[in-house]
Short mmCIF file of C-alpha atoms in Angstrom, two decimals:
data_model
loop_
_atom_site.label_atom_id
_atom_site.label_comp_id
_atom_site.label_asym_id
_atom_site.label_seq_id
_atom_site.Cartn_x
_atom_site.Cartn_y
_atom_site.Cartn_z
CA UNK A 1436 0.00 0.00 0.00
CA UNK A 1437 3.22 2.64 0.39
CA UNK A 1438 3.40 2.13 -3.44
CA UNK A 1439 0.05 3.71 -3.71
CA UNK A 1440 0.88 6.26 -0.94
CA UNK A 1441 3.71 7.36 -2.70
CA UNK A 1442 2.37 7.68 -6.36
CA UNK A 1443 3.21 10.30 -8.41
CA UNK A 1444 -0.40 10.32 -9.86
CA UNK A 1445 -3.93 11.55 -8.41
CA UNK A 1446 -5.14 9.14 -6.14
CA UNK A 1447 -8.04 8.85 -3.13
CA UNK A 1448 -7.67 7.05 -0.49
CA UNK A 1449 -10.73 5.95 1.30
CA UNK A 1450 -10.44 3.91 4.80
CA UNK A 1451 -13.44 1.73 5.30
CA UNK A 1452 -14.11 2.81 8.95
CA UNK A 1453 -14.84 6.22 7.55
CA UNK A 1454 -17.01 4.61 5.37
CA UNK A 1455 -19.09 3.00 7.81
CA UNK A 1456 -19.20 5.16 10.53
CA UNK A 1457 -18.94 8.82 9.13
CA UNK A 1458 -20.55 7.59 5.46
CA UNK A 1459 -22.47 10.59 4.95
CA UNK A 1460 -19.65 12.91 5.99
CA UNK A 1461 -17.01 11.02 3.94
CA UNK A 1462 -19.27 10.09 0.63
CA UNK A 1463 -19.88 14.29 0.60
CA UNK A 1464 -16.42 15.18 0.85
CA UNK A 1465 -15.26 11.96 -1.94
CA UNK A 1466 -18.37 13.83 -3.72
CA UNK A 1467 -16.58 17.39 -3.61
CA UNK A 1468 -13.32 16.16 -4.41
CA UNK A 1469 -13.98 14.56 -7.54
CA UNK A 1470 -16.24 17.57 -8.64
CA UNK A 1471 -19.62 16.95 -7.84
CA UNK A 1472 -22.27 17.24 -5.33
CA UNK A 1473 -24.07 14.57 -3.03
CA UNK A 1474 -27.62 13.86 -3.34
CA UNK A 1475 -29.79 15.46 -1.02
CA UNK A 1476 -31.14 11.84 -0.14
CA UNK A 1477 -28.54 9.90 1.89
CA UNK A 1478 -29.65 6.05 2.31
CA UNK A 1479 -27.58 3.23 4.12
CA UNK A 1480 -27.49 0.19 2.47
CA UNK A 1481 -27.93 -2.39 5.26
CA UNK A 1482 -27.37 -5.57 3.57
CA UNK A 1483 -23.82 -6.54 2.40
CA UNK A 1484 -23.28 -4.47 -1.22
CA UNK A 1485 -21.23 -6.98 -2.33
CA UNK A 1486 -24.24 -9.57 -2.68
CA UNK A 1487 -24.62 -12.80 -1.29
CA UNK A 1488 -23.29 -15.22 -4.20
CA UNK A 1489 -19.85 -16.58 -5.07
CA UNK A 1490 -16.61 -15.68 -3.20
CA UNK A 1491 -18.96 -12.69 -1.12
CA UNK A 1492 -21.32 -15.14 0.25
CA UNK A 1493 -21.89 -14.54 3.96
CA UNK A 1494 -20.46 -11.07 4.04
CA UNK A 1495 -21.29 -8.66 6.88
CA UNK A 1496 -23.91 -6.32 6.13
CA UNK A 1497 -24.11 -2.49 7.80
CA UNK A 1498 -25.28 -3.57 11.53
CA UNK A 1499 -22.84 -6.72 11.53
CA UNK A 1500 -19.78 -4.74 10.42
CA UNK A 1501 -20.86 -2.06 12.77
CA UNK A 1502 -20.94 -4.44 15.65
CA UNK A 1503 -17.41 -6.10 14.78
CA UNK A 1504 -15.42 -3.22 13.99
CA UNK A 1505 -16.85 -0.82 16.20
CA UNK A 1506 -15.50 -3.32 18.88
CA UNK A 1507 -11.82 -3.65 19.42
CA UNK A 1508 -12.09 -6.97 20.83
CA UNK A 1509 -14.51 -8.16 18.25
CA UNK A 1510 -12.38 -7.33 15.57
CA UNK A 1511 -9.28 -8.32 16.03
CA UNK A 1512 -10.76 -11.61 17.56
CA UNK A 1513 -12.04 -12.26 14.16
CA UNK A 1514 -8.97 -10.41 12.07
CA UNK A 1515 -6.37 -12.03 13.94
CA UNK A 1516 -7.57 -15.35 14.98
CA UNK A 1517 -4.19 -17.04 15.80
CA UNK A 1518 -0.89 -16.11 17.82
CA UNK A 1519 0.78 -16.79 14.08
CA UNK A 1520 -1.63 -13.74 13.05
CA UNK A 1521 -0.12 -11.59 15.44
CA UNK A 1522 3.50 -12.07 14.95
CA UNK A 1523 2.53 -11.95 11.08
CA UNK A 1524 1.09 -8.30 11.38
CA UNK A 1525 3.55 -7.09 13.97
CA UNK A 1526 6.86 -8.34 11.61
CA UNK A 1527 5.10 -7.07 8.23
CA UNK A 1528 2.93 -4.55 8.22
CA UNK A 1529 4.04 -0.82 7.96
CA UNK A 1530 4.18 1.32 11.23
CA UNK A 1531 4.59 4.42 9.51
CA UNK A 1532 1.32 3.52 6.86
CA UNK A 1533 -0.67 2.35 10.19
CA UNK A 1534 -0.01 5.85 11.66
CA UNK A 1535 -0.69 7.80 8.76
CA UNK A 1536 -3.98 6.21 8.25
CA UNK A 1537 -4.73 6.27 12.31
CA UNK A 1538 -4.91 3.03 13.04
CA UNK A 1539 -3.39 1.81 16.43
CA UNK A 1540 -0.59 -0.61 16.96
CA UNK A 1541 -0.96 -4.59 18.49
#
């Protein structure tokens, strides 16, 4: 993901937590950026977007992704399920992109 922080090119980056819990907020400012306006009619979509067939079947919808990653526990419980996931993240992922983006250490 550095690659993509580093472009030389026009990029957005979107996180998903602003997304789901400041949707309105974030889709008007995405809206702005690239030029246009939001609709005056905001409307959550509460089932998963992605659909329920092929590799998306059983993803969360709006309340169940709410629920897990508005809990710390819940979500790394269900992120990082094993001890192996935690050494993984903590040797490979990016401090410097995790601070940038606001996201909080292991």
């Amino acid at each position: 993901y550095k690659q993509y922080l580093d472009a030389d090119f026009p990029r957005l980056m979107i996180r998903f937590e602003d997304l789901l819990f400041h949707a309105e907020e974030t889709i008007t400012e995405v809206c702005e950026c690239g030029g246009g306006t939001m609709n005056s009619v905001f409307r959550y979509v509460e089932d998963s977007a992605k659909g329920q067939k092929g590799p998306h079947a059983g993803s969360a919808g709006f309340l169940a992704s709410l629920i897990t990653y508005g809990n710390r526990t819940l979500r790394m419980n269900e992120t990082l399920t094993t001890h192996a996931d935690v050494e993984y993240f903590r040797t490979h992922v990016d401090q410097d992109l995790m601070n940038i983006f606001s996201y909080s250490s292991l």
